[in-house]
PDB file of C-alpha atoms in Angstrom:
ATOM      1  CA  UNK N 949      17.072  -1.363   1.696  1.00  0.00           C
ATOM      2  CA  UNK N 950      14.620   0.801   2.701  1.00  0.00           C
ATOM      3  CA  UNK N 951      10.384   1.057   2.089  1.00  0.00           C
ATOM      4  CA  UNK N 952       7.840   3.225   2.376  1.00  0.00           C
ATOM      5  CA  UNK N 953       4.609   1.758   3.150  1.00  0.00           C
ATOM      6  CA  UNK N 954       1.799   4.319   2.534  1.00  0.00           C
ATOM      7  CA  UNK N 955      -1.862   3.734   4.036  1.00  0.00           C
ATOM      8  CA  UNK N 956      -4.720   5.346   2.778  1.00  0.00           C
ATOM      9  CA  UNK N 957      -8.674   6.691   3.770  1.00  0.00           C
ATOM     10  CA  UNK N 958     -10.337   4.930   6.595  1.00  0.00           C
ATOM     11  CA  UNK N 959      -7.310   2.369   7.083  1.00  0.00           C
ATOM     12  CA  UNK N 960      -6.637   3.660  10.254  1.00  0.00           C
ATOM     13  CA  UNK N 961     -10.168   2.061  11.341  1.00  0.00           C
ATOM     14  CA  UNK N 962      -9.225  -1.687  10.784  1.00  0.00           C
ATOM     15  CA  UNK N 963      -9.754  -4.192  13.527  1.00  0.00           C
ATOM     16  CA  UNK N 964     -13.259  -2.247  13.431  1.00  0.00           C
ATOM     17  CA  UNK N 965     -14.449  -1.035  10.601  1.00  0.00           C
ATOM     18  CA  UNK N 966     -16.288  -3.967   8.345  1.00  0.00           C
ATOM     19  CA  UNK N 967     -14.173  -6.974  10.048  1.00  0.00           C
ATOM     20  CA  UNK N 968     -16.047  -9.278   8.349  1.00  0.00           C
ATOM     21  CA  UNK N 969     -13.978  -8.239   4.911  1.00  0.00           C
ATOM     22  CA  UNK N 970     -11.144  -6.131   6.336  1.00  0.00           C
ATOM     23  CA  UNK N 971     -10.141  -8.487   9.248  1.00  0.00           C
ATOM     24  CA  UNK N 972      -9.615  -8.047  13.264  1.00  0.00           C
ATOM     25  CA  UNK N 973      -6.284  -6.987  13.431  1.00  0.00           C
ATOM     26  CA  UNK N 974      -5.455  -3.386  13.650  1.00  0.00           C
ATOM     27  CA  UNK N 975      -3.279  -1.335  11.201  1.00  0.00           C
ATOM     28  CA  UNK N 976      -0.712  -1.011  13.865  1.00  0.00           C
ATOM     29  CA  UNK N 977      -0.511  -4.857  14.319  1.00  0.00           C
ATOM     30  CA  UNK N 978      -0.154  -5.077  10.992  1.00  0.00           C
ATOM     31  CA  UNK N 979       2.444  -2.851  10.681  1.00  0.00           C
ATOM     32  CA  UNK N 980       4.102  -4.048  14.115  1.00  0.00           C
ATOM     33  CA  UNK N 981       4.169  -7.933  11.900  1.00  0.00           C
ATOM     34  CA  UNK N 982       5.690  -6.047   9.055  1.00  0.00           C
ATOM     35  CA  UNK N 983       8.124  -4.510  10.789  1.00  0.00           C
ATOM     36  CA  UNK N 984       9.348  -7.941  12.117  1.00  0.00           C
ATOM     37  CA  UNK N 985       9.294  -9.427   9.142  1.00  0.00           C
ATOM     38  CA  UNK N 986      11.121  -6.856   7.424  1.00  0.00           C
ATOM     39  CA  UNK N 987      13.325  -7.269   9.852  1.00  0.00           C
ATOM     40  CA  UNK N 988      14.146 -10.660   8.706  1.00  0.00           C
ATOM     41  CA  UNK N 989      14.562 -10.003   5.510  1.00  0.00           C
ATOM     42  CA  UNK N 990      17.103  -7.368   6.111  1.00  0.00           C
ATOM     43  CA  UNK N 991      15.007  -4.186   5.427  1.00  0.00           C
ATOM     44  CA  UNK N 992      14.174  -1.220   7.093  1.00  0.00           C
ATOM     45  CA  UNK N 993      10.285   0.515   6.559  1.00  0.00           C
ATOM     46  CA  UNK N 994       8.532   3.367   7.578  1.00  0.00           C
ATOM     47  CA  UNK N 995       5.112   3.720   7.529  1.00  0.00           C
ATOM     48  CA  UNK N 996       2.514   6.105   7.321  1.00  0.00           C
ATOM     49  CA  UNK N 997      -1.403   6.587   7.725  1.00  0.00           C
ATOM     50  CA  UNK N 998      -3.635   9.365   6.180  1.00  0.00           C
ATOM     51  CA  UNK N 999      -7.334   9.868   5.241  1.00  0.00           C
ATOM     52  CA  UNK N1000      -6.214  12.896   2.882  1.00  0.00           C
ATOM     53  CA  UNK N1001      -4.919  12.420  -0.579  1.00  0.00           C
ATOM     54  CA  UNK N1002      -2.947  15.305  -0.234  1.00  0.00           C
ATOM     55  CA  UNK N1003      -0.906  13.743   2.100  1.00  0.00           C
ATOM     56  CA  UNK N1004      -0.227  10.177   0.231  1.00  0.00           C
ATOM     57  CA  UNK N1005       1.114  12.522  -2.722  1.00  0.00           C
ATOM     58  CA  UNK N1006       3.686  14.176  -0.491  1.00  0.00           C
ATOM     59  CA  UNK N1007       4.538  10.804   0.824  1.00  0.00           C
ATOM     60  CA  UNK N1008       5.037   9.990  -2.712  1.00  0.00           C
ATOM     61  CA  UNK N1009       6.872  11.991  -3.632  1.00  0.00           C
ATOM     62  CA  UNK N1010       8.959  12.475  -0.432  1.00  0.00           C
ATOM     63  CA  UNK N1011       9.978   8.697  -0.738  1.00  0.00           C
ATOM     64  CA  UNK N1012      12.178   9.050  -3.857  1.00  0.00           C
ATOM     65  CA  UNK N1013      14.569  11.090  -1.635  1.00  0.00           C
ATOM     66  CA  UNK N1014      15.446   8.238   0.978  1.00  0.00           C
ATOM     67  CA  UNK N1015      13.561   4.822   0.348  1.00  0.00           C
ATOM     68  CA  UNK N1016      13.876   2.118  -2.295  1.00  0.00           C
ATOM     69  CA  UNK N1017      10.467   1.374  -3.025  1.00  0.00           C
ATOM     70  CA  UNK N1018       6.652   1.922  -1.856  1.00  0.00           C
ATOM     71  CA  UNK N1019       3.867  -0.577  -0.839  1.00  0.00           C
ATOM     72  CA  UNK N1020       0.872   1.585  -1.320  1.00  0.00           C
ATOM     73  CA  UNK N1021      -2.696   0.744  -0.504  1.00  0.00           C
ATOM     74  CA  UNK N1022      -4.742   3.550  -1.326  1.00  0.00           C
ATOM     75  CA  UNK N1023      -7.923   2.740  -0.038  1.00  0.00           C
ATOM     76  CA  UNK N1024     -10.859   3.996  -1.852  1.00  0.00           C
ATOM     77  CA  UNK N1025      -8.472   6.579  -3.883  1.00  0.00           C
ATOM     78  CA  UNK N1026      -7.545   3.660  -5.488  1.00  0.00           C
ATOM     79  CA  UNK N1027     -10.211   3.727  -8.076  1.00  0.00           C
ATOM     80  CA  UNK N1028     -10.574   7.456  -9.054  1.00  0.00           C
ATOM     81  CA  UNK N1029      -7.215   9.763  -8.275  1.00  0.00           C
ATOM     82  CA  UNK N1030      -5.508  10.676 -10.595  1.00  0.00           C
ATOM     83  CA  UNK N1031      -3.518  12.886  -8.555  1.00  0.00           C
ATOM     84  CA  UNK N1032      -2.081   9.728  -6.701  1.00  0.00           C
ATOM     85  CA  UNK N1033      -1.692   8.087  -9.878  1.00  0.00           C
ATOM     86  CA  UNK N1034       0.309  11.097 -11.451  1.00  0.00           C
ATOM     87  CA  UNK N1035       2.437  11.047  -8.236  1.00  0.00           C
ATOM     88  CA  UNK N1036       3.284   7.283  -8.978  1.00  0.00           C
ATOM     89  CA  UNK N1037       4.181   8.124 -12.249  1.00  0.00           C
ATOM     90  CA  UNK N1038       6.315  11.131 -11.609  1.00  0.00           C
ATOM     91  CA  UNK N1039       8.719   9.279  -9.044  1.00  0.00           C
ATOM     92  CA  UNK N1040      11.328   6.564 -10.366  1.00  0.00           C
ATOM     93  CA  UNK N1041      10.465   3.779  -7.391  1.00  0.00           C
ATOM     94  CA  UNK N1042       8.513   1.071  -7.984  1.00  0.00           C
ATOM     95  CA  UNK N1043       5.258   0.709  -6.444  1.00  0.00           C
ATOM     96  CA  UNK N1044       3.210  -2.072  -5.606  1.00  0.00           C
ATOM     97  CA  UNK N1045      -0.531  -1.674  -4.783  1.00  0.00           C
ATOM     98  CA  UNK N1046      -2.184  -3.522  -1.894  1.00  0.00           C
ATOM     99  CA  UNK N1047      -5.909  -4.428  -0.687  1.00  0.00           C
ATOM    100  CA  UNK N1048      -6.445  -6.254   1.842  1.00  0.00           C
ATOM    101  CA  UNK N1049     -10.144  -7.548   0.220  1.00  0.00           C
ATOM    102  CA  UNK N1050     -10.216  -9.412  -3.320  1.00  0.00           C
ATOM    103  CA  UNK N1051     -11.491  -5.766  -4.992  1.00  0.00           C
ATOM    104  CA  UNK N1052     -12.669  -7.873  -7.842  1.00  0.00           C
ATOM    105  CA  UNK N1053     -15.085  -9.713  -5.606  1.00  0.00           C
ATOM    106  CA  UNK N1054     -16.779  -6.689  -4.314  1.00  0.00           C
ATOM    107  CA  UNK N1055     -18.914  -4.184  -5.558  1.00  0.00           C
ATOM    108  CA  UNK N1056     -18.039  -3.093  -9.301  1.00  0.00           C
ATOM    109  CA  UNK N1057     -16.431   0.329  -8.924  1.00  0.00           C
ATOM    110  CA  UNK N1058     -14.210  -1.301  -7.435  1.00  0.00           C
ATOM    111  CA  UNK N1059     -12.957  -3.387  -9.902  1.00  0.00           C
ATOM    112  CA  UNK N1060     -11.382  -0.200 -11.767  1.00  0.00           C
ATOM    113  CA  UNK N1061      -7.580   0.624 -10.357  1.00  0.00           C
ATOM    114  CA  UNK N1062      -6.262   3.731 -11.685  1.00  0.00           C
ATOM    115  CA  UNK N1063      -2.893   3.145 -10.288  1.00  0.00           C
ATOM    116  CA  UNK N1064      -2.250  -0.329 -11.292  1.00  0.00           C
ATOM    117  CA  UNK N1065      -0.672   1.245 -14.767  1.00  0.00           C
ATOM    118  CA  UNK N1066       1.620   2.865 -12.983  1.00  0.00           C
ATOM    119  CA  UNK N1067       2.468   0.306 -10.207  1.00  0.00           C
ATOM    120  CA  UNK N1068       4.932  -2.903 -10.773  1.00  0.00           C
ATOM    121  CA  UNK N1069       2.490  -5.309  -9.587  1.00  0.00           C
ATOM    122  CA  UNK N1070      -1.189  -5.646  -7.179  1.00  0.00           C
ATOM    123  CA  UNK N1071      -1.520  -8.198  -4.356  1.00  0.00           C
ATOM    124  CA  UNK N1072      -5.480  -8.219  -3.801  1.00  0.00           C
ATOM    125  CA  UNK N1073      -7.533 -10.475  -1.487  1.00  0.00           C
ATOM    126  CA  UNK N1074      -5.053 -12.204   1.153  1.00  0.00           C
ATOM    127  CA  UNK N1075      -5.316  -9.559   4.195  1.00  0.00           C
ATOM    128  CA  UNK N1076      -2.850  -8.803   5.844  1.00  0.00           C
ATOM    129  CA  UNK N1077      -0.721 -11.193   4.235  1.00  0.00           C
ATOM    130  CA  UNK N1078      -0.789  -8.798   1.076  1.00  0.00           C
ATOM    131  CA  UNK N1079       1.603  -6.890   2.938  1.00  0.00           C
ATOM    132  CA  UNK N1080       4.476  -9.705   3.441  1.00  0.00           C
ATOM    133  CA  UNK N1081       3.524 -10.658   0.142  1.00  0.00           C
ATOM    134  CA  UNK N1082       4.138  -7.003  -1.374  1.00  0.00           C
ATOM    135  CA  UNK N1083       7.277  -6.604   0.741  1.00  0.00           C
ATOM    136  CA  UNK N1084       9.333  -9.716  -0.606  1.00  0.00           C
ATOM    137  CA  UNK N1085       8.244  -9.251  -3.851  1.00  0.00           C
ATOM    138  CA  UNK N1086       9.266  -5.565  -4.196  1.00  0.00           C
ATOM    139  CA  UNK N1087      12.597  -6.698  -2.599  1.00  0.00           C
ATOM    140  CA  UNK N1088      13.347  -9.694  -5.092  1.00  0.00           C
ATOM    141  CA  UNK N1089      12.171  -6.619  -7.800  1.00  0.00           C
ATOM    142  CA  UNK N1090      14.630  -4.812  -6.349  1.00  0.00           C
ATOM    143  CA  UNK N1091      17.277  -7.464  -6.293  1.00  0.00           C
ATOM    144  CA  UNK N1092      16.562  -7.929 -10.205  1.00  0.00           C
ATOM    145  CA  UNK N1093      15.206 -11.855  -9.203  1.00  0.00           C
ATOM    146  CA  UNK N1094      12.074 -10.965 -10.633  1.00  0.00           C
TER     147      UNK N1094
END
């Protein structure tokens, strides 16, 4: 089994940007954690980084050649691109969204997903444990268990 896990704007500035809502820990050790546990579980991931939305689409897209499934958060693009949420829907993976903050506990333009229609399921609010969370759930989707 084998996921894409697709970062979005200003992602690449964890450990430092906001820590007080985003956390300490960098997107690399967050990735280097989900590695492991992916590991574990018995799947392989590959993950990419991009402030452009350009890029996430390719990603996207490029994922329903070789991968099972995407963890996607989106960052701010989240909650006005339609481009990224045409992508979702063009592709036959399932998608899960992640954010690391509760987005319904912040400001209220944030409360507004565009993607979530398109995505299997959300995982909001538990840090970096969002991505573990995301990762076995996509792989008991996978595995028809839920």
């Amino acid at each position: 089994m084998k996921v894409m896990i697709i970062n979005g704007p200003n992602l690449n500035r964890l450990g430092k940007r906001e820590p007080a809502i985003y956390g300490h820990e960098s997107l690399d050790q967050i990735m280097g954690s989900l590695s492991q546990q992916a590991n574990e579980l018995g799947c392989e991931i590959e993950h990419h980084q991009s402030n452009h939305e350009g890029d996430l689409i390719d990603w996207i897209h490029h994922a329903e050649e070789e991968h099972d499934g995407i963890i996607l958060n989106a960052g701010a693009f989240t909650h006005y691109s339609y481009a990224i949420r045409d992508a979702i829907a063009s592709i036959s993976l399932p998608v899960i969204e992640v954010h690391l903050s509760n987005i319904y506990a912040r400001e209220s333009f944030r409360h507004t997903s565009v993607l979530l229609e398109v995505a299997i399921g959300q995982i909001s609010g538990f840090g970096s444990i969002g991505y573990e969370l995301a990762l076995r759930g996509l792989i008991n989707h996978l595995k028809g268990e839920i």
